[in-house]
Structure formats: structure tokens, C-alpha cells
mmCIF file of C-alpha atoms in Angstrom:
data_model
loop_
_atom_site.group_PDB
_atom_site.id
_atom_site.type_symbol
_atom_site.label_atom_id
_atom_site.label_comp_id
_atom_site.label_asym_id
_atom_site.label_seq_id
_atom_site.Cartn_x
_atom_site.Cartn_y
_atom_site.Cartn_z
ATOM 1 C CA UNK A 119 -4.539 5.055 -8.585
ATOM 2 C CA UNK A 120 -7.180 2.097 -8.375
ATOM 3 C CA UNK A 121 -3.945 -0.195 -9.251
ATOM 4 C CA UNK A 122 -1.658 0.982 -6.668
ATOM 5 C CA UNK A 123 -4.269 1.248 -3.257
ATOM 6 C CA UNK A 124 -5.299 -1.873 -4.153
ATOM 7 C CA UNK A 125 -1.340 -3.564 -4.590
ATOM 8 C CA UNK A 126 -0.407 -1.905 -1.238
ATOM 9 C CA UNK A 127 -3.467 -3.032 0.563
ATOM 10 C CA UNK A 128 -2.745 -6.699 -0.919
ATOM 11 C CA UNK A 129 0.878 -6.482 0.731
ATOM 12 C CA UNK A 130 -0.476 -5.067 4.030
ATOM 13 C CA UNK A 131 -2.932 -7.834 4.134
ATOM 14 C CA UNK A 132 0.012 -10.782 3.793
ATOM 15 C CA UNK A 133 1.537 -8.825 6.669
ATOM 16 C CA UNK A 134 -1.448 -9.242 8.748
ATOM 17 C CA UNK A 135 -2.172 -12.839 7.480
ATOM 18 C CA UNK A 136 1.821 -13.390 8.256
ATOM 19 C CA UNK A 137 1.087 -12.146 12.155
ATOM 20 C CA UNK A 138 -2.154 -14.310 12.615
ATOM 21 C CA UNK A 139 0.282 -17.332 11.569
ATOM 22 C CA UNK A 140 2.422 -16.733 14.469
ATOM 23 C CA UNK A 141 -0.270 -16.806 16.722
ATOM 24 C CA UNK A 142 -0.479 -20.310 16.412
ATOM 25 C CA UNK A 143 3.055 -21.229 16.677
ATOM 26 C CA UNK A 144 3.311 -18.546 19.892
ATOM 27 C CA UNK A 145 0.930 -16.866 21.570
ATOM 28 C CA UNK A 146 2.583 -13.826 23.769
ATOM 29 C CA UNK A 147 2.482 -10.406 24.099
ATOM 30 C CA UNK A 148 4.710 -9.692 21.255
ATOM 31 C CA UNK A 149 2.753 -12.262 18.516
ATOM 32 C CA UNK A 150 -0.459 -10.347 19.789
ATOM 33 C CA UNK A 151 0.723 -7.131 19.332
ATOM 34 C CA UNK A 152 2.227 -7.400 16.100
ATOM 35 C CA UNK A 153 -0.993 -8.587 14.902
ATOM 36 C CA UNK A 154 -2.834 -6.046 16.233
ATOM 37 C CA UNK A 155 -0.626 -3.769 14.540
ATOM 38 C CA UNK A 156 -0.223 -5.367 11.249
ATOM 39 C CA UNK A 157 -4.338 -5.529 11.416
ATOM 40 C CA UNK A 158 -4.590 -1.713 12.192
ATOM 41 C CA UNK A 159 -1.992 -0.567 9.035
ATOM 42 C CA UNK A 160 -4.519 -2.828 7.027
ATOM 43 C CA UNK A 161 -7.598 -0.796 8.460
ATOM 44 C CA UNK A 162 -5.624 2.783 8.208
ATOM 45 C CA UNK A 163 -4.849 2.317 4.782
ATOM 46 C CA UNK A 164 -8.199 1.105 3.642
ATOM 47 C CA UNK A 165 -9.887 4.046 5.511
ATOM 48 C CA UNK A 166 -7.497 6.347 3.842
ATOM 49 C CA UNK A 167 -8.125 4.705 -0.442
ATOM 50 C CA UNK A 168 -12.119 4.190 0.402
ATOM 51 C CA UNK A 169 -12.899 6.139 -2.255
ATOM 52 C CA UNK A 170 -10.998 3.698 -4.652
ATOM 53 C CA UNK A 171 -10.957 0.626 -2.730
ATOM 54 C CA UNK A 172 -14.962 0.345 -2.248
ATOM 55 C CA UNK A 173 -15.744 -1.656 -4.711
ATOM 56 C CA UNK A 174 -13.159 -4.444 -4.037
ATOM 57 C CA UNK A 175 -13.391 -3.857 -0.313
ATOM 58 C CA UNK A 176 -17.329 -5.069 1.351
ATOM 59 C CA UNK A 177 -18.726 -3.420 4.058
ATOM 60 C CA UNK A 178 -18.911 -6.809 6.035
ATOM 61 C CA UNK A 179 -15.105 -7.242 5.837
ATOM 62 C CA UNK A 180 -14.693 -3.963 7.453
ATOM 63 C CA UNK A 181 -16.868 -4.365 9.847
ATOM 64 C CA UNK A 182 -14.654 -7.718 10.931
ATOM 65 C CA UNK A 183 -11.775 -5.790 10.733
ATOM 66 C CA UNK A 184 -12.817 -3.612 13.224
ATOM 67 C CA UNK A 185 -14.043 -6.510 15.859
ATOM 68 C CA UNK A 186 -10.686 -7.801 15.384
ATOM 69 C CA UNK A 187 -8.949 -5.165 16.104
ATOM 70 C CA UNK A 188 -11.512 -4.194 19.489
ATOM 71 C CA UNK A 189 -11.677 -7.744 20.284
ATOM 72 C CA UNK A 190 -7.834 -8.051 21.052
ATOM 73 C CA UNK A 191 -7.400 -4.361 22.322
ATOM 74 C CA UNK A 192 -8.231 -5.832 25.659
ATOM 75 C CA UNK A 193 -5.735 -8.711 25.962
ATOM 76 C CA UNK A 194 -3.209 -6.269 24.705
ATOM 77 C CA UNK A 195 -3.901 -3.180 27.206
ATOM 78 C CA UNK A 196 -3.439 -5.880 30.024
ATOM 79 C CA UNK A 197 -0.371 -7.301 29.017
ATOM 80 C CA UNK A 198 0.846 -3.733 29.218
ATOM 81 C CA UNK A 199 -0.717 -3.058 32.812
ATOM 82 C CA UNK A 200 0.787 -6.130 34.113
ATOM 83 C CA UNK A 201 4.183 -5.237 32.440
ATOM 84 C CA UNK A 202 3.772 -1.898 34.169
ATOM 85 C CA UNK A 203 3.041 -2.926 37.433
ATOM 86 C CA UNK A 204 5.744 -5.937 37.548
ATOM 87 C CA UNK A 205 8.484 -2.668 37.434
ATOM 88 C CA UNK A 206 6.774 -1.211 40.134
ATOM 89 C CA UNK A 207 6.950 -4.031 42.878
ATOM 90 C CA UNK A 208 10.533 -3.145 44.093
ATOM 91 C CA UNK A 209 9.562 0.461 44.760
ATOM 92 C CA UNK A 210 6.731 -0.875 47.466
ATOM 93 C CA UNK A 211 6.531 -1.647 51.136
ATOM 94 C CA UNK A 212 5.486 -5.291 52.068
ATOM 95 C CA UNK A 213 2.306 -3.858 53.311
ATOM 96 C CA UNK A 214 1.907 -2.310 49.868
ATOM 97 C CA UNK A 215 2.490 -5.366 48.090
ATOM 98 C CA UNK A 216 -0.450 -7.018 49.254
ATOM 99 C CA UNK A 217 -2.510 -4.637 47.059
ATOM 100 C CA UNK A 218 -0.294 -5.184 44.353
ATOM 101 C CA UNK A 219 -0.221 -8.931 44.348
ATOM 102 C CA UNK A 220 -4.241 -8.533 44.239
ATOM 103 C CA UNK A 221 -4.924 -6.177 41.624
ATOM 104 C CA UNK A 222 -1.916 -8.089 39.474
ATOM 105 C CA UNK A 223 -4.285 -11.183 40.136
ATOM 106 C CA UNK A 224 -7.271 -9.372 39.198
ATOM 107 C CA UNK A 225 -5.767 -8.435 36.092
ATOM 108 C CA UNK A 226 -4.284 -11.534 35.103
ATOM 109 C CA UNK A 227 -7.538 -12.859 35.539
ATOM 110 C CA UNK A 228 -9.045 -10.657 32.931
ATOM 111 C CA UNK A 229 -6.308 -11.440 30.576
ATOM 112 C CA UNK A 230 -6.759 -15.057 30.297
ATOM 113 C CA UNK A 231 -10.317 -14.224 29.521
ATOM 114 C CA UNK A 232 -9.489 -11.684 27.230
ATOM 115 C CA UNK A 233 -7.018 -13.802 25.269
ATOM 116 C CA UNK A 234 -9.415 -16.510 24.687
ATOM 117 C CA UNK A 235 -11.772 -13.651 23.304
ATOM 118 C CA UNK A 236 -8.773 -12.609 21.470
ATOM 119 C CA UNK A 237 -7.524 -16.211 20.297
ATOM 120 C CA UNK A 238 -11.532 -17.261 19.319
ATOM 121 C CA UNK A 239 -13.530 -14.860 17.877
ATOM 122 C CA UNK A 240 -11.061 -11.929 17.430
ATOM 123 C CA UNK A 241 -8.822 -14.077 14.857
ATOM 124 C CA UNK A 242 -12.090 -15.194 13.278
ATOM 125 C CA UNK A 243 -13.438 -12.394 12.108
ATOM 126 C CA UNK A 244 -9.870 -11.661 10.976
ATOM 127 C CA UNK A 245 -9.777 -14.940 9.032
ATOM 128 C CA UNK A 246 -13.087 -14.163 7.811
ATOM 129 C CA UNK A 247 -12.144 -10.806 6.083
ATOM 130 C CA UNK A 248 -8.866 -11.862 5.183
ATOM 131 C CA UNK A 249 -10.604 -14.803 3.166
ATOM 132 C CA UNK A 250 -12.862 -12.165 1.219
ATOM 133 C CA UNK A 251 -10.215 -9.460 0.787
ATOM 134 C CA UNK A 252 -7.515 -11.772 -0.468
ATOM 135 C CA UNK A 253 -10.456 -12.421 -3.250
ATOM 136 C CA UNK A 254 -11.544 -9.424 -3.852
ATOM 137 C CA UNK A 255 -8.696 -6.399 -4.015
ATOM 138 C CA UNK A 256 -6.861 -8.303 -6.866
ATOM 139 C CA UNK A 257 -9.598 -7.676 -9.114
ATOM 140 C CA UNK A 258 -11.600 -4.738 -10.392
ATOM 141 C CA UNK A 259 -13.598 -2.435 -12.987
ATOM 142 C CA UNK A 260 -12.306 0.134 -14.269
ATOM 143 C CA UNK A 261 -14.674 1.871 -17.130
ATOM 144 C CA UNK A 262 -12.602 3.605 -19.450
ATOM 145 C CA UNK A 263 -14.657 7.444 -21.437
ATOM 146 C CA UNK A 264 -12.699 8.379 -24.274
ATOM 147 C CA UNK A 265 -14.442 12.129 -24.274
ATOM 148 C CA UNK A 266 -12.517 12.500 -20.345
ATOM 149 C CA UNK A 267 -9.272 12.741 -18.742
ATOM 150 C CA UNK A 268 -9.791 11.907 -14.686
ATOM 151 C CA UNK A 269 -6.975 9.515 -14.675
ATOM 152 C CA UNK A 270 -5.575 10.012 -11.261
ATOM 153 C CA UNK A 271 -1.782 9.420 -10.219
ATOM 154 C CA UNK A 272 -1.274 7.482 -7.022
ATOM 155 C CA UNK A 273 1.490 10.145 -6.134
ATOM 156 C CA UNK A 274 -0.718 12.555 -6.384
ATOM 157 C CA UNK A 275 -3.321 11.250 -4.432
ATOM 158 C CA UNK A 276 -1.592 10.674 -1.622
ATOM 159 C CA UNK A 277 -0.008 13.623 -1.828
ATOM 160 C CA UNK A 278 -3.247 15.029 -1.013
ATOM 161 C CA UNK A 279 -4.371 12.742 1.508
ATOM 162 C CA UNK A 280 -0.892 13.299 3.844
ATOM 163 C CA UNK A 281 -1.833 17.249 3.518
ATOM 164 C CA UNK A 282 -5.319 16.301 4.851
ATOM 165 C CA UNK A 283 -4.261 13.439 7.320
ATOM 166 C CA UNK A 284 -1.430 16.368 8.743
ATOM 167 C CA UNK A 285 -4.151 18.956 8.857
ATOM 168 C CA UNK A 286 -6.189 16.925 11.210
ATOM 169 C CA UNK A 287 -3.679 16.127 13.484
ATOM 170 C CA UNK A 288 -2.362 20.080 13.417
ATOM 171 C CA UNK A 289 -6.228 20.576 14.702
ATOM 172 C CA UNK A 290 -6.428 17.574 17.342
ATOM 173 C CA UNK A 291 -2.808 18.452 18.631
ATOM 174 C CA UNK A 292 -3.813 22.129 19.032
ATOM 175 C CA UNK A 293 -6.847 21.076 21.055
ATOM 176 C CA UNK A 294 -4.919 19.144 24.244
ATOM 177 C CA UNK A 295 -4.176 21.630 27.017
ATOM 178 C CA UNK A 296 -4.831 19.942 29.994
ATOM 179 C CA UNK A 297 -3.788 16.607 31.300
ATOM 180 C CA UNK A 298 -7.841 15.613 32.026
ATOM 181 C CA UNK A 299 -8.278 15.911 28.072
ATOM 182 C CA UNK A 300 -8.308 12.158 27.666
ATOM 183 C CA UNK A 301 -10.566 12.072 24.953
ATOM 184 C CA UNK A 302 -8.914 14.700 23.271
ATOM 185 C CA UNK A 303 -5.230 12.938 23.264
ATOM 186 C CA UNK A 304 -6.944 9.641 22.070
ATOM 187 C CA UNK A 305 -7.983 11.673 19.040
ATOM 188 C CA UNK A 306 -4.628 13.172 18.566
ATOM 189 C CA UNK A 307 -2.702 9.618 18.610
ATOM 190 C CA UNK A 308 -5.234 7.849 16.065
ATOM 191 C CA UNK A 309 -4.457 11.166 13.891
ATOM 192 C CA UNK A 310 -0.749 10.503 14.142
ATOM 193 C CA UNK A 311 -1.237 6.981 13.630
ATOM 194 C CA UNK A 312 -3.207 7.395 10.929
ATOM 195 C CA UNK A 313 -0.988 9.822 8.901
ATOM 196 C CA UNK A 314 1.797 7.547 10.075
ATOM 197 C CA UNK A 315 0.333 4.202 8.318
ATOM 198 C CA UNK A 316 -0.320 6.549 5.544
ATOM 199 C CA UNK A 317 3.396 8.048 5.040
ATOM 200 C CA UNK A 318 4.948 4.486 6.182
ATOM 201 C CA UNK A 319 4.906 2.928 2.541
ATOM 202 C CA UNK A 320 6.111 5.645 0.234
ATOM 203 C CA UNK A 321 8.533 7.383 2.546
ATOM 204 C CA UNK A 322 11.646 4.560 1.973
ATOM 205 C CA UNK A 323 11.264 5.687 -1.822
ATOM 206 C CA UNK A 324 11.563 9.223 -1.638
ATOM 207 C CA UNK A 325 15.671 10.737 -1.348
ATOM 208 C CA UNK A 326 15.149 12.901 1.535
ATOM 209 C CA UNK A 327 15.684 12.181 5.585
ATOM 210 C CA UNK A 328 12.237 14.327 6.076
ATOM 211 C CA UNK A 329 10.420 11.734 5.329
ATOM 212 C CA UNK A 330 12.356 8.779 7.395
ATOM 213 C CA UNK A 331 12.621 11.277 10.287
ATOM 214 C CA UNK A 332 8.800 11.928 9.954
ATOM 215 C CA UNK A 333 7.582 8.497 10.283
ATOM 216 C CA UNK A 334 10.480 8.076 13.341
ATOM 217 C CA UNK A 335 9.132 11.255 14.956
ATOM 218 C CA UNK A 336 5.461 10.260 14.340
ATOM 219 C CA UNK A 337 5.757 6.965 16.489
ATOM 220 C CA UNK A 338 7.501 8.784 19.216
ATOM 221 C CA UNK A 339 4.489 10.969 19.222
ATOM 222 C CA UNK A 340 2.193 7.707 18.921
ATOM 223 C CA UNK A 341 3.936 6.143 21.955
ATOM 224 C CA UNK A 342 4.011 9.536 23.941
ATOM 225 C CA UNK A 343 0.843 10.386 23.226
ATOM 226 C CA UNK A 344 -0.101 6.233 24.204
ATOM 227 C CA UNK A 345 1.156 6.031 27.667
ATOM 228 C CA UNK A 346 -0.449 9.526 28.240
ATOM 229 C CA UNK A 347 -4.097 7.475 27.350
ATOM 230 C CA UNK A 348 -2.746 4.613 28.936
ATOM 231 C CA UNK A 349 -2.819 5.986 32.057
ATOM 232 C CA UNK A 350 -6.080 7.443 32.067
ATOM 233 C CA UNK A 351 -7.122 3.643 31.164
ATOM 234 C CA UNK A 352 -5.390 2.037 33.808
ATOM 235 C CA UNK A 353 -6.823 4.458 36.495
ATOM 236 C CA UNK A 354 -10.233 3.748 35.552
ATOM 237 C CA UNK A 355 -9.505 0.253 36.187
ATOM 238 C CA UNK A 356 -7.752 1.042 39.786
ATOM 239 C CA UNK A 357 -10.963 3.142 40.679
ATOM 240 C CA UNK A 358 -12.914 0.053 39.607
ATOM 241 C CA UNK A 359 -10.699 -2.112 41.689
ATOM 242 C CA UNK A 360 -10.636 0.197 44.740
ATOM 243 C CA UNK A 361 -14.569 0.154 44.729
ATOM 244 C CA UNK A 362 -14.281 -3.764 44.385
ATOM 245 C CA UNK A 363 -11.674 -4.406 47.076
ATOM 246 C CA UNK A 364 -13.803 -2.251 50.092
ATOM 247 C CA UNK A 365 -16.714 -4.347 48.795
ATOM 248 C CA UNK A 366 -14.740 -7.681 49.079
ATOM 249 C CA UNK A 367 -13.611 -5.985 52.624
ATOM 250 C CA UNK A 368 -16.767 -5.192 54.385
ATOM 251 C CA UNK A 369 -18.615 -8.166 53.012
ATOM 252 C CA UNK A 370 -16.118 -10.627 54.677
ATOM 253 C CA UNK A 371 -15.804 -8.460 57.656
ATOM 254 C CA UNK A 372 -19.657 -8.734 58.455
ATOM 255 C CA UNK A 373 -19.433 -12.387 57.727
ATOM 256 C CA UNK A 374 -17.072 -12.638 60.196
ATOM 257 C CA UNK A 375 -18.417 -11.223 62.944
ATOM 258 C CA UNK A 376 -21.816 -12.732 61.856
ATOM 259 C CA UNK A 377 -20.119 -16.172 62.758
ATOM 260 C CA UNK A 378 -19.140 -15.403 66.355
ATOM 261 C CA UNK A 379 -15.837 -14.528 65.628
ATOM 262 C CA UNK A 380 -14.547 -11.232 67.965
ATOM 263 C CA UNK A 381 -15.023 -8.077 66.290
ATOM 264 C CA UNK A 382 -11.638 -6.769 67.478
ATOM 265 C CA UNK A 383 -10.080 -10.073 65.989
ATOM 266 C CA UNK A 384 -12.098 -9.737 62.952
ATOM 267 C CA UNK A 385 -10.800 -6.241 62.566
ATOM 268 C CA UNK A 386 -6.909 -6.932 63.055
ATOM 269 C CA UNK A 387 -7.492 -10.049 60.128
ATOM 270 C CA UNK A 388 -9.259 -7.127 57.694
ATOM 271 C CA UNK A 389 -6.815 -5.182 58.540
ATOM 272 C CA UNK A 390 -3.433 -8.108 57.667
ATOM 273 C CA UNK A 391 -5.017 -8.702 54.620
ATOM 274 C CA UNK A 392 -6.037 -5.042 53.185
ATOM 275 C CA UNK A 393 -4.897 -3.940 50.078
ATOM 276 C CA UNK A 394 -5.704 -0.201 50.234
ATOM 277 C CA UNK A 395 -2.817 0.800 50.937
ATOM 278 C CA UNK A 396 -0.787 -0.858 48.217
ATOM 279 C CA UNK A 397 -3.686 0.422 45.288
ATOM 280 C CA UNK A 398 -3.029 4.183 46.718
ATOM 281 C CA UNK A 399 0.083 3.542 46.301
ATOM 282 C CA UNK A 400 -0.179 2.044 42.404
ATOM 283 C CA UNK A 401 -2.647 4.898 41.778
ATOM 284 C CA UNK A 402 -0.055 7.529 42.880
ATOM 285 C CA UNK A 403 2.920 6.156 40.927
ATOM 286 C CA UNK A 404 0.421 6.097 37.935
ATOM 287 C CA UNK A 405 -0.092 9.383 38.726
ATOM 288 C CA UNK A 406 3.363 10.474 38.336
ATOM 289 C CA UNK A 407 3.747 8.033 34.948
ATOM 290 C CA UNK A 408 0.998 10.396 33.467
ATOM 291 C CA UNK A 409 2.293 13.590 34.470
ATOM 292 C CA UNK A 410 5.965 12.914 33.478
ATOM 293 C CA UNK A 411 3.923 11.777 29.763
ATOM 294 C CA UNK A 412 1.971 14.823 29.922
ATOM 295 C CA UNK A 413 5.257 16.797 30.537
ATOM 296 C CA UNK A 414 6.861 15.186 27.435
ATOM 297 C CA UNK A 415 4.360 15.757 24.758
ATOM 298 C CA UNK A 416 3.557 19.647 26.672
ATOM 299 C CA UNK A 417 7.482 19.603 25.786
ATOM 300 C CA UNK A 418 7.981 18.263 22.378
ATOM 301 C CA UNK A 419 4.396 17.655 20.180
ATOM 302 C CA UNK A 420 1.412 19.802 22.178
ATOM 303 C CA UNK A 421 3.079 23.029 20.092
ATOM 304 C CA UNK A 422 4.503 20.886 16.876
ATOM 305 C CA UNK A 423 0.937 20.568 15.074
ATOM 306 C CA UNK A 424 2.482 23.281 12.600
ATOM 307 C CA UNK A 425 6.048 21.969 12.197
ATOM 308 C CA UNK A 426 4.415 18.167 11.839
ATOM 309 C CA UNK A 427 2.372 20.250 9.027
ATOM 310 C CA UNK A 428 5.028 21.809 7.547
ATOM 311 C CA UNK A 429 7.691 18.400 7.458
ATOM 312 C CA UNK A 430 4.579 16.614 5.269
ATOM 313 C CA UNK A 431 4.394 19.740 3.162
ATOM 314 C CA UNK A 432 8.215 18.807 2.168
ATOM 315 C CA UNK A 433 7.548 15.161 1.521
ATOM 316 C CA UNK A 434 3.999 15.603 -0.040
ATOM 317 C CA UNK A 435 5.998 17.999 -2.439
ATOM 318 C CA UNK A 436 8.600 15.121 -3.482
ATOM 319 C CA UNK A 437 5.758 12.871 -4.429
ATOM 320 C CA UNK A 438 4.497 15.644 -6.892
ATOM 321 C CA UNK A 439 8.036 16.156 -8.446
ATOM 322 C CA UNK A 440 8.780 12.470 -8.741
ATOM 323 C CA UNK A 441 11.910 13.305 -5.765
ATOM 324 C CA UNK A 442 12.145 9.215 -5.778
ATOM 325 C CA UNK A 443 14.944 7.142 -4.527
ATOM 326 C CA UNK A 444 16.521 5.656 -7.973
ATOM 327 C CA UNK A 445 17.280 2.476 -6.474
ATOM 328 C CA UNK A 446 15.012 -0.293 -6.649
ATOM 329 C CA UNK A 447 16.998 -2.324 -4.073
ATOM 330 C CA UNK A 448 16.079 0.150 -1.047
ATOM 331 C CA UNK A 449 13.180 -0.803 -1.091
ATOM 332 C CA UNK A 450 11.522 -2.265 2.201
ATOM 333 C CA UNK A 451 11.073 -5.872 2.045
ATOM 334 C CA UNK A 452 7.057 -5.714 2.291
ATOM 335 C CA UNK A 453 7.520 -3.339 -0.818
ATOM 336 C CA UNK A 454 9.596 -5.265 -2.620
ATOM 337 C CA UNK A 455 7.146 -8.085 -2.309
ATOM 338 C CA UNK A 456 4.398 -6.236 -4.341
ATOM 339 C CA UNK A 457 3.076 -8.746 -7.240
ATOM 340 C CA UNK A 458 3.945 -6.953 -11.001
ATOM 341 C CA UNK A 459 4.957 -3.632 -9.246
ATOM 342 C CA UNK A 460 7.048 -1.777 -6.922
ATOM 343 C CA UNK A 461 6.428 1.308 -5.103
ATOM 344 C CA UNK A 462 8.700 3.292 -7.160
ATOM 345 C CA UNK A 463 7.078 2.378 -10.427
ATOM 346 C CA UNK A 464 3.450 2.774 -8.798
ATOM 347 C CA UNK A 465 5.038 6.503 -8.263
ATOM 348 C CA UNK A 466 7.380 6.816 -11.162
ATOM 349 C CA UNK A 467 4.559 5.733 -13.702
ATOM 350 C CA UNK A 468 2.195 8.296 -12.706
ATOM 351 C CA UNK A 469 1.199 11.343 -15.077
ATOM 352 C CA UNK A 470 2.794 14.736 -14.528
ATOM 353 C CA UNK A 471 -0.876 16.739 -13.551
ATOM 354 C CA UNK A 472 -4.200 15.505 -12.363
ATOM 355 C CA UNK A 473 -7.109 16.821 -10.802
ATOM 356 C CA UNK A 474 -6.910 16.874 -6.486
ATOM 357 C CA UNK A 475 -8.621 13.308 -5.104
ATOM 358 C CA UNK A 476 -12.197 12.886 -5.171
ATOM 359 C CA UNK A 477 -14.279 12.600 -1.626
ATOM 360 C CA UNK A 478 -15.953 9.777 -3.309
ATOM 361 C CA UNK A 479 -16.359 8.730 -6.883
ATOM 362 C CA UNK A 480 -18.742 8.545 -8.443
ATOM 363 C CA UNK A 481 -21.320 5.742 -8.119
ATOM 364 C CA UNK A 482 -21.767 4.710 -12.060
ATOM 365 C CA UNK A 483 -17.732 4.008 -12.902
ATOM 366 C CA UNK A 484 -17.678 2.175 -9.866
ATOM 367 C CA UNK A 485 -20.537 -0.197 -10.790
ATOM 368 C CA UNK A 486 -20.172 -0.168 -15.038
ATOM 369 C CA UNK A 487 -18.806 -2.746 -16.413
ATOM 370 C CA UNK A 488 -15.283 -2.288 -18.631
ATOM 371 C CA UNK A 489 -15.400 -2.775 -21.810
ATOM 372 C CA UNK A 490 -11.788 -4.404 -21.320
ATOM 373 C CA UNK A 491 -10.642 -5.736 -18.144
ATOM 374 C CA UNK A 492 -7.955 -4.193 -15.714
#
């Protein structure tokens, strides 16, 4: 078990260290994102194997992790606000476009500071944890008690942990009724992201379409479930922009009229040059956005909690019965990069029967030294 957490975190790592390298070469949208993604599978998985990975995995590392990941959360969010509101430009009156064109410069404007953020101190702290990790998870203690048998199969294991992960997004998904429950649809996408990260490496190796359609299915809930927060986001920031724009308004109006020019004048140039109308009119296509997302997911995933359940019960079953694709060769190409180990012999090699995963282990075998090194 200790083995195999720590050989798939080492290849989800080399993804993550692979994405930071094309950050240099090209810095976009896509580069970013990819990072941020490879950097979250990193931080899912370790969540999921703390128990096992603590001792190769410091708390400090973590910790960086997790700036990284918040750090370029804002760069990415608007790159996907500006994406949205590009397709939206064509649907607008002229007179609506001048709000457009100023909340599209507002946000651009918060992008370029939020991609030096990202491009400074976001990829630092990921270079700073990648440095320790890529140090620490190859190696470890294992201390070996003749007098016990608590050897525990990876298969097993995460057997276990895709009942619990599945449970937990049953739960969160049963607790979104409304399309105000924000905070509760967050909760529900990191579930399904989490038990998605979680399924993603093992599911190529088992023979059954459950498991391929499950991790498909699971991002379509992820993305559903994504726009539905996303617009929640993005109206927070309209609100924000609306309260800044009537500031802007009334500030230059006074200073207008302050200088001598004619009120009436004044007014008619406030009124050439106001961008209410076009940010009603972005808040009320956003609108629509999040109710057509809150339609989809009321249609397809707010009910599915138990089916989702149910699908993982199949696939967590396969990986107790050793159901594993006989061929080496299907394996995905991060897979098949594992150092002295595949997958399918991670699985394969485990014992028939052990006891259910531990919340944590215990503190001595973590710290005692081997008497033989693993």
C-alpha cells in the first residue's frame, strides 16, 4: 500500500512538474490551466493516501501546494470571464457595449495582475514543494512485526476510499435544492472532483466500461456543477463593478459641474458614456447561463447521488476480485511511466484479504526505524 500511493503520487508529480515547464515556453490560458489541474490531481491524491503518505509527504509542502493552487485560481477564473463575455458581445446593443467594453477592461486589468501573482509566487511555492516531494516520496520506513499481519493491499484500500469519496458526494449532491445554494454546489463539485482524481488512475486497468463511463460522467458533473459556481462568482464581481461604475459616475459628474461646465451638458456626457445599461444587460444573460446550469444538473446529477453510489460499488468490487485488464499495453501513458511498477502489478500483487484502511496509522511504525530498508 505504502509502495503504490507513493509510485502514483511520484507520476502525478512529473505531470505537474511537466505543466510548470510549459509555462515557460507559453504562458496562456490553456498552459495555466493544465497546471492548475495537474497541481490539483497531485493535491487530491495526497489528501486521499495521508494516512500512508505522511511520513514522506511534510506539512510545509502541502501547505505550498495549496498557495499554488489559490494563487493561480484567480488568473484562471478571469480567463474564463473574459472568454465568456467575448461570446456575448454580438448579442448587445451599441449602447450596451459600452458597459461591456468597461467591465472586459476591468477584468483584463485584474488578469495581468493576477498572472504575475500566478507566474511569481504561485509557481514558486510549486517549485518549492516539487523540490522536497521529488526527494522525499521515493523513500520510506516501513517496520516490519513478525507476531502481525496488517499488510494492506493497495486494491483494497482504495477500494475503500472510492466507497467513502462516493458516499460524500451522495450526501453533498442530496443537499443542493435551490439555485442560491452556492456554497453547497461548491462542495458537491470538489466531492466529484475528488472521487474523480481518485478513480482516474486505476479505472484504465479494470475490464469493465463502468469505470471509463464513471470518470466521463464525473467530469460532466465537475463542469456542470462548475459553470453553476461560476456564475455565482462572476455576479459577485458584476455587483462589485456596478457599485464601482456609479461611483466612477457621480464622482466625475460633480467634478464636472464643479468646473463650470453646464449641468445639462454635464448630464448628456454622463449619460454617452454610461455603462449601466450594458452591465444589466451582462448580469441578465449571466442570469440565464446559471439557470440553464441549474436546469442541467436539477436534470441529470441533483437526483444521481445514489446511482453515482451504486456505479463505484461495481468498480470498487472489481478492485477486490482482481477484475483487471490483462494487458499491460492499455495502460495510460502516465501509468505506464511508473518507475519498477505498473498499475496492474501494484493491483495484481496485492493479497487476497486485509483489514478495511486505517483513519490514520499509527504514530510508532511511522517513525521506527526498519530493520531492512524498503
Amino acid at each position: 500500500m505504502q509502495r503504490a500511493a507513493r509510485l502514483v503520487a511520484l507520476a502525478l508529480l512529473a505531470d505537474a512538474q511537466k505543466a510548470r515547464g510549459r509555462l515557460g515556453d507559453e504562458w496562456n490560458a490553456d498552459t495555466l490551466h493544465d497546471f492548475r489541474v495537474a497541481v490539483r490531481r497531485l493535491r487530491s491524491w495526497l489528501r486521499a493516501f495521508r494516512p500512508w503518505l505522511d511520513s514522506s509527504v511534510p506539512r510545509r509542502p502541502r501547505r505550498r501546494l495549496r498557495k499554488s493552487a489559490r494563487l493561480t485560481g484567480e488568473s484562471r477564473d478571469a480567463a474564463v470571464h473574459l472568454e465568456w463575455l467575448g461570446a456575448q458581445r454580438r448579442e448587445l446593443s451599441p449602447r450596451q457595449r459600452i458597459g461591456l467594453a468597461w467591465l472586459v477592461e476591468r477584468i483584463e486589468a485584474q488578469q495581468t495582475n493576477a498572472d504575475e501573482i500566478s507566474a511569481g509566487s504561485g509557481v514558486r511555492a510549486f517549485d518549492r514543494a516539487q523540490r522536497v516531494l521529488a526527494r522525499t516520496l521515493p523513500e520510506y520506513r516501513l517496520r516490519v512485526d513478525c507476531d502481525e499481519s496488517d499488510a494492506q493491499a493497495f486494491r483494497t484500500v482504495l477500494a475503500t476510499l472510492l466507497r467513502e469519496h462516493a458516499a460524500t458526494l451522495e450526501r453533498r449532491l442530496a443537499k443542493v435544492r435551490r439555485f442560491e445554494d452556492d456554497d453547497r454546489v461548491h462542495r458537491a463539485r470538489i466531492a466529484a472532483k475528488r472521487l474523480r482524481y481518485l478513480l482516474e488512475p486505476a479505472a484504465t486497468q479494470l475490464d469493465s466500461v463502468v469505470a471509463a463511463g464513471l470518470v466521463a460522467d464525473l467530469s460532466s458533473l465537475q463542469d456542470t456543477l462548475g459553470d453553476w459556481h461560476d456564475v455565482h462568482v462572476f455576479a459577485t464581481e458584476i455587483v462589485k463593478a456596478s457599485e464601482k461604475a456609479a461611483a466612477d459616475a457621480a464622482h466625475q459628474l460633480s467634478e464636472s459641474v464643479v468646473e463650470g461646465e453646464p449641468t445639462e451638458d454635464a448630464v448628456r456626457a454622463a449619460r454617452e458614456h454610461d455603462v449601466t445599461r450594458g452591465l444589466l444587460a451582462v448580469a441578465s444573460r449571466l442570469h440565464e447561463r446559471g439557470e440553464r446550469a441549474f436546469a442541467d444538473a436539477e436534470q441529470r446529477w441533483l437526483g444521481a447521488g445514489d446511482a453515482l453510489a451504486n456505479r463505484v460499488e461495481v468498480v470498487a468490487r472489481s478492485l477486490e476480485s482482481r477484475d483487471l485488464a490483462p494487458d499491460e499495453a492499455e495502460l495510460a501513458p502516465r501509468l505506464r511511466a511508473l518507475p519498477a511498477a505498473s498499475m496492474a502489478a501494484l493491483i495484481a500483487d496485492s493479497a487476497d484479504s486485509h483489514p478495511p484502511a486505517p483513519k490514520k496509522l499509527p504514530r510508532a511504525r511511522e517513525e521506527s526505524p526498519a530493520p531492512g530498508a524498503a
